[in-house]
XYZ file of C-alpha atoms in Angstrom:
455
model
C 17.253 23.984 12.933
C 15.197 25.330 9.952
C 13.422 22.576 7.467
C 15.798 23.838 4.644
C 18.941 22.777 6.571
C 17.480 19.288 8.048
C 16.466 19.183 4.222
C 20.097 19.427 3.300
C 21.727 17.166 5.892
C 19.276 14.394 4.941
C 19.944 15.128 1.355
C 23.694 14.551 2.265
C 23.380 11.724 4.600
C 21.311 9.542 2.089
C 24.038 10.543 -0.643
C 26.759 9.312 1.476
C 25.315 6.007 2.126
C 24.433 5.557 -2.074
C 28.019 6.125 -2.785
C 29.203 3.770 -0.419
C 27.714 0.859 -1.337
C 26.534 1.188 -5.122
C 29.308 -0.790 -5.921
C 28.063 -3.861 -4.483
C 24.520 -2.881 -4.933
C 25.326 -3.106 -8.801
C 27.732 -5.875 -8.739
C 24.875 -7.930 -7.170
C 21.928 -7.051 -9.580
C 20.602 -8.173 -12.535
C 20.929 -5.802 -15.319
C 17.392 -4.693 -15.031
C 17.627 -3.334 -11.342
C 20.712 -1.901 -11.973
C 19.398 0.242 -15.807
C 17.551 2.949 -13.868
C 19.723 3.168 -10.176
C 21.898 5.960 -10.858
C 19.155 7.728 -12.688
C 17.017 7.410 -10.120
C 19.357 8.598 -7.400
C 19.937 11.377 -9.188
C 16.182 12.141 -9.406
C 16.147 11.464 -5.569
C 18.837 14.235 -4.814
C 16.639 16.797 -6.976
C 13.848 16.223 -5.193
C 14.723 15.750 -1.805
C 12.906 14.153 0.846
C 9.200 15.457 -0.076
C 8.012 18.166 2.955
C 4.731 20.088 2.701
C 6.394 22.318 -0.043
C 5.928 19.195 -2.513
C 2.669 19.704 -3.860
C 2.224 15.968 -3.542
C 2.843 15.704 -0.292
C 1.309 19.003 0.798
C -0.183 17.006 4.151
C 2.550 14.716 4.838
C 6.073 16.162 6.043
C 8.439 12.672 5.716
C 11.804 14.768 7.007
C 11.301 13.399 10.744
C 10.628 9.952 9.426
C 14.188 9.833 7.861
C 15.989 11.458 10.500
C 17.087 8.099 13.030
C 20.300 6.567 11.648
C 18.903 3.465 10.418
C 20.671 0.128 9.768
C 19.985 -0.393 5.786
C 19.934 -4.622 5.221
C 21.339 -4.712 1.561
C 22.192 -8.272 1.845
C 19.680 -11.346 2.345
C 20.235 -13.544 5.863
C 20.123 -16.814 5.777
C 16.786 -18.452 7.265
C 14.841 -20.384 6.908
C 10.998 -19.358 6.019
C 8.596 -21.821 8.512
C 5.848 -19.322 8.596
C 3.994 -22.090 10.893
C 6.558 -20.710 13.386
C 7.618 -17.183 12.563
C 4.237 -15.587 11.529
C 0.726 -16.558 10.175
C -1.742 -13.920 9.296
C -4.602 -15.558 11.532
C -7.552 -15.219 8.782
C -9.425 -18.434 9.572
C -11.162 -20.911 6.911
C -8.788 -18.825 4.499
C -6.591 -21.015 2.323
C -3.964 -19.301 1.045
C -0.456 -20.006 -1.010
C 1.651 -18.113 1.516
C 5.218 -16.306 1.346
C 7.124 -14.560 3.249
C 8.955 -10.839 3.009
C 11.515 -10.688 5.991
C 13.017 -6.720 6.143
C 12.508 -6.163 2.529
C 13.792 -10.200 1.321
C 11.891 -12.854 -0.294
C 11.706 -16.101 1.456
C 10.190 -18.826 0.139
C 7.529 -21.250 1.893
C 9.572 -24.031 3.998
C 6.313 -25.859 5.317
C 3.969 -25.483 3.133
C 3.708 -26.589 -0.269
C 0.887 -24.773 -1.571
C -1.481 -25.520 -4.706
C -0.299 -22.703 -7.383
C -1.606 -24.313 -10.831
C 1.859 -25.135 -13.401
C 3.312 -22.459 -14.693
C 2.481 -19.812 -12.170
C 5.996 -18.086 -10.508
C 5.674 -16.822 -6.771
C 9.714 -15.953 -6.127
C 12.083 -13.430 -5.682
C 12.224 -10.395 -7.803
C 16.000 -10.346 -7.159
C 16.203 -14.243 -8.772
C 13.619 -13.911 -11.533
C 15.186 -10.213 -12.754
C 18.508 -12.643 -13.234
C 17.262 -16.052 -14.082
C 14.186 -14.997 -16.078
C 14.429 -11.676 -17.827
C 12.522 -11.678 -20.124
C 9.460 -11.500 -17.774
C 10.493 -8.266 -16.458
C 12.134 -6.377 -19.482
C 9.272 -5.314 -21.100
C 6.922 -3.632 -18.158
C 9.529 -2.501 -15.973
C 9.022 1.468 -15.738
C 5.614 1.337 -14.485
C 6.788 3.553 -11.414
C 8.714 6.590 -12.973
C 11.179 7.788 -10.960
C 11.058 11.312 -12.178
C 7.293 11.560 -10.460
C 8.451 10.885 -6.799
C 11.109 10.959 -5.021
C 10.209 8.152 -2.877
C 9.849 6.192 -6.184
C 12.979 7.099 -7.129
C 14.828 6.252 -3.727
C 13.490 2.825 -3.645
C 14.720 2.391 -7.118
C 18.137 3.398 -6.547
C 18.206 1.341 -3.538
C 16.411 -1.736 -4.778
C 17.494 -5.511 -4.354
C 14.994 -7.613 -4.016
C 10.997 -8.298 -3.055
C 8.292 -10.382 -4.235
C 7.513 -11.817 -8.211
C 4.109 -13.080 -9.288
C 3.576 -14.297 -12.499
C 0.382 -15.714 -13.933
C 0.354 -17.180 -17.528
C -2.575 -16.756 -20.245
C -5.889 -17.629 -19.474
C -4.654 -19.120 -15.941
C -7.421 -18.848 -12.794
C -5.171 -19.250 -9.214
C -8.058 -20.502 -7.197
C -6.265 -20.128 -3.424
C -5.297 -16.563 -2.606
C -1.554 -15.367 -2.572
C -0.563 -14.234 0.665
C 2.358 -12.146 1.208
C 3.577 -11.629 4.893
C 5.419 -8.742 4.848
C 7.594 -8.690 8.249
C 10.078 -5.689 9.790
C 12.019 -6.807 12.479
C 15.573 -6.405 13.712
C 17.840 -5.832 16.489
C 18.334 -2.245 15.306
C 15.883 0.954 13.997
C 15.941 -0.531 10.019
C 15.113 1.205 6.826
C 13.394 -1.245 4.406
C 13.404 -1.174 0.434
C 11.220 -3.590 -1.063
C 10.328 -3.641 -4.675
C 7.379 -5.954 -5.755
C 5.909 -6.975 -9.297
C 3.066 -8.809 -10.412
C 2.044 -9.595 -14.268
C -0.991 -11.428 -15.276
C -1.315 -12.642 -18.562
C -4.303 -11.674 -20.844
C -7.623 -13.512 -19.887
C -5.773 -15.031 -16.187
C -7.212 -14.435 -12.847
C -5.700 -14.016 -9.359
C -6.162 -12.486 -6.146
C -2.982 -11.578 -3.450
C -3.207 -10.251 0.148
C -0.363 -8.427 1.649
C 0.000 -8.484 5.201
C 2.523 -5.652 6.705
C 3.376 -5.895 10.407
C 6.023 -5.250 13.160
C 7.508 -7.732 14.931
C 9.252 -5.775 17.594
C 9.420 -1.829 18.456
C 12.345 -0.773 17.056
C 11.803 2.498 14.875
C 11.559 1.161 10.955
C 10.824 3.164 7.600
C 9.473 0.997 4.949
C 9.708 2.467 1.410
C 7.637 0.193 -0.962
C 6.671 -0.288 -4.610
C 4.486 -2.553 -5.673
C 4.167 -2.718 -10.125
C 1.068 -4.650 -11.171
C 0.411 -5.586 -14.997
C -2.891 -6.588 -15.775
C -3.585 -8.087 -19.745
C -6.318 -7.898 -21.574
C -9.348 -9.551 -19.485
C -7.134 -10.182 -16.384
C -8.596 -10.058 -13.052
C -7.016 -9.012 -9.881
C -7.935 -8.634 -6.789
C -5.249 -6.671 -4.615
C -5.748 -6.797 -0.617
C -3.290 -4.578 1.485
C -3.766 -5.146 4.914
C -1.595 -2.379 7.567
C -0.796 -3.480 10.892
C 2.335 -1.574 12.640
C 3.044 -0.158 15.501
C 3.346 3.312 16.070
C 7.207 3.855 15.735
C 6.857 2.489 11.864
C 6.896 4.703 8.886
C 5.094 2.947 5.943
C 4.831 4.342 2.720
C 4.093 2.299 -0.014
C 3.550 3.039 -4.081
C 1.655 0.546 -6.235
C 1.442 1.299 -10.184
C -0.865 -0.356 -12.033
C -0.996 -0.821 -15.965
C -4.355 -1.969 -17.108
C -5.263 -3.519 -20.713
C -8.630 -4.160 -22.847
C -11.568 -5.668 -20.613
C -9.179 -5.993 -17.548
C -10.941 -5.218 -14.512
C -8.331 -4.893 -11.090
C -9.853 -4.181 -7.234
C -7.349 -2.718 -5.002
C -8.939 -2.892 -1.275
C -6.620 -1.217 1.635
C -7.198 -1.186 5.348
C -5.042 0.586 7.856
C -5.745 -0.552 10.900
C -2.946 0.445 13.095
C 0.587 2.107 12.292
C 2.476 5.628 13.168
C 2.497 7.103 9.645
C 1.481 5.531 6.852
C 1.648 7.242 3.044
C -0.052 5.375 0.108
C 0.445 6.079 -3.208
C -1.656 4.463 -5.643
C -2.042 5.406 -9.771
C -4.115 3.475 -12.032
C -3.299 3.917 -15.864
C -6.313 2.618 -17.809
C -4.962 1.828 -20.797
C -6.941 -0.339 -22.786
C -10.650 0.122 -23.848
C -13.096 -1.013 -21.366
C -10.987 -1.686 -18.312
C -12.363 -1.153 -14.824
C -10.688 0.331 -11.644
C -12.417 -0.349 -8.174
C -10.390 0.886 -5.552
C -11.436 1.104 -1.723
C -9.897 1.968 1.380
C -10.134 2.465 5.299
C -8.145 3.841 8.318
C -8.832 3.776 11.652
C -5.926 6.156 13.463
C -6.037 7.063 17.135
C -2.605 8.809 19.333
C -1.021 10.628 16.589
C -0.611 8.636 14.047
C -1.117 9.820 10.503
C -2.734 8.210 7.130
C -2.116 9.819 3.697
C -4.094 8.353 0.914
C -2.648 9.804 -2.551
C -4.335 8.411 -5.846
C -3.848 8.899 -9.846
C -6.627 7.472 -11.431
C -5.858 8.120 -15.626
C -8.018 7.552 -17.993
C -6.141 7.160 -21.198
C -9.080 5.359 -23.310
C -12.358 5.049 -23.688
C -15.708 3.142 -22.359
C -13.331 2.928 -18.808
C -14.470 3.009 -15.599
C -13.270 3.984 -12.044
C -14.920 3.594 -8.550
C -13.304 4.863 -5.289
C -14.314 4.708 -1.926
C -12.026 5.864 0.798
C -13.187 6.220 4.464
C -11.225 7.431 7.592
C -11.959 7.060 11.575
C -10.086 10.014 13.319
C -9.730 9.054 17.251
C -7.255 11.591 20.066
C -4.792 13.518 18.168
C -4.475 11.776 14.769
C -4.142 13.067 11.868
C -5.784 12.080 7.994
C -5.378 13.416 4.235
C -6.702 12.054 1.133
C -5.343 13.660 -2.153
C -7.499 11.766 -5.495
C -6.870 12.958 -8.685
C -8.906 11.826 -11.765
C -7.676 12.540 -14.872
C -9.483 11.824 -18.150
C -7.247 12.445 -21.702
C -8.605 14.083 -24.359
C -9.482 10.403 -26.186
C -10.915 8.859 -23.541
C -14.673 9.047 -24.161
C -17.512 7.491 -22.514
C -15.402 7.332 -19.643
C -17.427 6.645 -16.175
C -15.030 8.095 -13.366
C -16.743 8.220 -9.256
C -14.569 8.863 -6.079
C -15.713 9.789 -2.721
C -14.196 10.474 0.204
C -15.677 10.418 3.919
C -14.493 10.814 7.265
C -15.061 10.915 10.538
C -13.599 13.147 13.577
C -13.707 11.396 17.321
C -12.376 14.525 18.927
C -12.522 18.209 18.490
C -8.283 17.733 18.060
C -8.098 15.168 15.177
C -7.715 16.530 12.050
C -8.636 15.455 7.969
C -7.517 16.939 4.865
C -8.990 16.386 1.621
C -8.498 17.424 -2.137
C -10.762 14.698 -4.164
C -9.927 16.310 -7.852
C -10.873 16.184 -11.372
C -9.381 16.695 -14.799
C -11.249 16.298 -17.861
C -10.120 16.883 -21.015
C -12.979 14.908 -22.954
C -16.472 15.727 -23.394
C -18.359 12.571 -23.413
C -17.988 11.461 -19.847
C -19.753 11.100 -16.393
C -17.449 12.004 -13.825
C -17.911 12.932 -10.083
C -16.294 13.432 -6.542
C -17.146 14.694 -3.089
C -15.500 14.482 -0.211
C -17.208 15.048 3.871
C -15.520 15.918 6.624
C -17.882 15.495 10.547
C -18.725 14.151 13.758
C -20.857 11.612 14.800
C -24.868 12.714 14.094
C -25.820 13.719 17.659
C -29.619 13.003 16.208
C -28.927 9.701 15.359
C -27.229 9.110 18.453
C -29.931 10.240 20.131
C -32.062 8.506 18.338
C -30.672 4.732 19.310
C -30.073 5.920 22.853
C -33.652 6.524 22.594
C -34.455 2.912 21.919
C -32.317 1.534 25.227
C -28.708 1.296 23.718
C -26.316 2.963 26.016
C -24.206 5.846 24.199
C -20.749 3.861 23.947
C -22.377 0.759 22.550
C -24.443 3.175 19.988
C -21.486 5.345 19.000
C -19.712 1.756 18.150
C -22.809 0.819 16.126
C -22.671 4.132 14.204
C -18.694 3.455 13.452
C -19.340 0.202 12.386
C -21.870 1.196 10.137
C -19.424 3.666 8.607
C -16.791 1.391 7.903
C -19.077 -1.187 6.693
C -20.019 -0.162 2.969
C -16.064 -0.127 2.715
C -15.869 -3.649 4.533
C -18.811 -5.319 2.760
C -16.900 -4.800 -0.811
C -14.209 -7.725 -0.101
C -15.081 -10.734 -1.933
C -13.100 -13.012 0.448
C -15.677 -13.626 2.846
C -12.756 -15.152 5.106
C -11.038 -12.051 4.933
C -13.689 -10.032 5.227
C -14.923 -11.642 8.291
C -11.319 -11.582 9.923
C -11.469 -7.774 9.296
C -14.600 -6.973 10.230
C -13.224 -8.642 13.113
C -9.994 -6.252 13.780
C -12.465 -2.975 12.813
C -14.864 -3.466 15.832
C -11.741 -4.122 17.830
C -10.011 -1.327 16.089
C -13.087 1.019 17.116
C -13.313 -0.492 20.824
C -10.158 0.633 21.514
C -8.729 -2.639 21.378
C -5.160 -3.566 19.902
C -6.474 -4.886 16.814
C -3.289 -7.523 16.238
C -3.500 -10.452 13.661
C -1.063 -12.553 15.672
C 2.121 -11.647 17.428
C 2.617 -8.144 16.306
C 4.462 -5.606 18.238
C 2.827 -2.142 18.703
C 4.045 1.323 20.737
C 0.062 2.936 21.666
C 1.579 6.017 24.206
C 3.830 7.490 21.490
């Protein structure tokens, strides 16, 4: 069967299911979820399921991914969320204010309290969008569903996820902690749509954990919208841990104001494709970007990285790091697009991008690019593509390390200037933790997670 007809069928199958339950999708949203759905549906069918024709998804083919005939969960299940029994991200010495995503459903904390300082809202997008509107109406088209057709299915198809909200001039001293769990009798497709706005001058940082609780096949289509105000602070932590049967992809949009300065930090440690889409809009004069990321595939699992970093004023500034371990048959892409507008001078704009090939059959595609449409700026990007240096190899064999604990040491060492940037040092112990297990060989599991390694 040619792409073009498996194109079609999907196209078909995904319209069927829309038109059979938009009734009740609309009759049990708030006005705001429900403003863009058929819109966005109809943006969905143009598109299509993104294959390699889509420019923007020129290394990732998601037809296959959609093909099972998943269960969709458009209604919440009662339960009760004791994360003391269900799941705990194992990150010890870390104290966070924890919450729990179940299959693409808010659940709040059962057992745990938690210290969030008055006036800070960690809830249900699905709740807030109908109890508190006015929080969402004015930011929420950060993710335009005319851009991506993943965008726009998640919009048509959206119910509920996780709300943050952090009021002016407010510091959250504890970390949020989102555990973000798939797991159900049947193969599940997921729609989760997140939002997070910090005031002007408030501070916050928020881990998301994503795992697998079982192998059943799952899809997970994501979208994250973060607000930062003028001199907000956030620190964004995505941690990936699925198993090989789980199809991840996951948009965050962030809006950035004057003096705001926002760290997104993303390690993919285990899962059987993973796409993230990431876009920055730099909005407000002096704001700063930092964005980092790391992927350790092995089997054939495949990691797309796909960022939009724009620069729409002036005295702005962007960082990116993104590195990739390639182990067996894996696969890797990284697609980064600066672009600088025609007012944004003095504009300081860096991304690199460096990997590293385990076998002669993993594979890495990369397209770091740049559009500049000022003239006062400094703007660069590279991107490297190699093996392990056979001279430095040989050059700690040399010295009495056997080659398997030397070739570790050299991975490790690679990783590390991606590690070292994550200010929890908790966190950043735990994963340093899970990337020399990771590059052992080892299942690098937080806790109880399911994983699939011979598929």
């Amino acid at each position: 069967m040619s792409v073009l007809v498996d194109k079609a069928d999907l196209s078909l199958k995904y319209t069927a299911h829309y038109n059979e339950v938009k009734d009740e999708l609309f009759a049990n949203s708030s006005d705001i979820l429900n403003a863009q759905r058929n819109k966005a549906f109809q943006n969905f069918v143009l598109q299509g399921i993104p294959t390699r024709r889509n420019e923007n998804y020129k290394y990732t083919n998601l037809n296959p991914a959609f093909m099972p005939d998943f269960k969709f969960i458009h209604t919440k299940e009662e339960k009760k969320a004791d994360l003391g029994e269900v799941f705990r991200c194992d990150v010890p010495q870390l104290n966070t204010n924890l919450a729990l995503v179940f299959n693409g459903w808010f659940y709040k904390n059962e057992t745990e309290k938690g210290d969030l300082p008055e006036g800070v809202i960690l809830d249900s997008l699905d709740s807030i969008s109908k109890e508190r509107p006015e929080l969402l109406e004015k930011y929420a088209s950060l993710a335009n569903v005319e851009e991506d057709p993943m965008v726009a299915l998640n919009t048509a198809f959206a119910k509920d996820g996780f709300f943050l909200y952090v009021p002016k001039n407010v510091v959250v001293e504890s970390p949020i902690q989102i555990i973000n769990l798939l797991q159900d009798k049947k193969d599940t497709f997921s729609t989760q749509r997140n939002f997070i706005l910090v005031e002007d001058g408030a501070k916050v940082q928020v881990l998301l954990c994503d795992h697998t609780l079982n192998l059943n096949q799952y899809l997970n289509n994501s979208v994250t919208e973060i607000f930062a105000g003028n001199n907000a602070e956030i620190e964004f932590y995505t941690l990936q841990n699925q198993h090989n049967k789980a199809t991840n992809i996951n948009s965050v949009f962030i809006d950035q104001q004057r003096d705001s300065r926002v760290t997104s930090h993303t390690a993919s440690l285990h899962g059987g494709l993973i796409r993230n889409n990431l876009q920055f809009a730099l909005n407000g004069e002096n704001a700063e970007a930092h964005m980092f990321g790391m992927a350790f595939m092995d089997k054939k699992q495949h990691v797309d990285n796909f960022t939009q970093v724009i620069h729409a004023a002036p005295h702005c500034e962007s960082n990116q790091i993104y590195k990739n371990v390639l182990d067996e048959k894996s696969t890797g892409a990284f697609s980064g697009r600066i672009h600088v507008v025609r007012d944004a001078q003095k504009t300081n704009a860096f991304q690199r991008n460096n990997n590293l090939l385990l076998t002669d059959e993993a594979t890495m595609q990369t397209k770091p690019q740049l559009i500049i449409d000022a003239d006062d700026v400094k703007c660069s990007h590279g991107a490297t593509v190699g093996q392990i240096d056979e001279e430095a190899l040989f050059y700690l064999r040399a010295r009495g390390i056997n080659e398997d604990q030397a070739r570790l040491m050299m991975m490790n060492a690679f990783a590390h200037e991606v590690v070292k940037e994550i200010k929890l040092e908790p966190l950043r112990d735990r994963i340093d933790e899970l990337v020399n297990k990771r590059l052992k060989g080892e299942v690098a599991r937080c806790h109880d997670c399911a994983y699939q390694c011979d598929c």
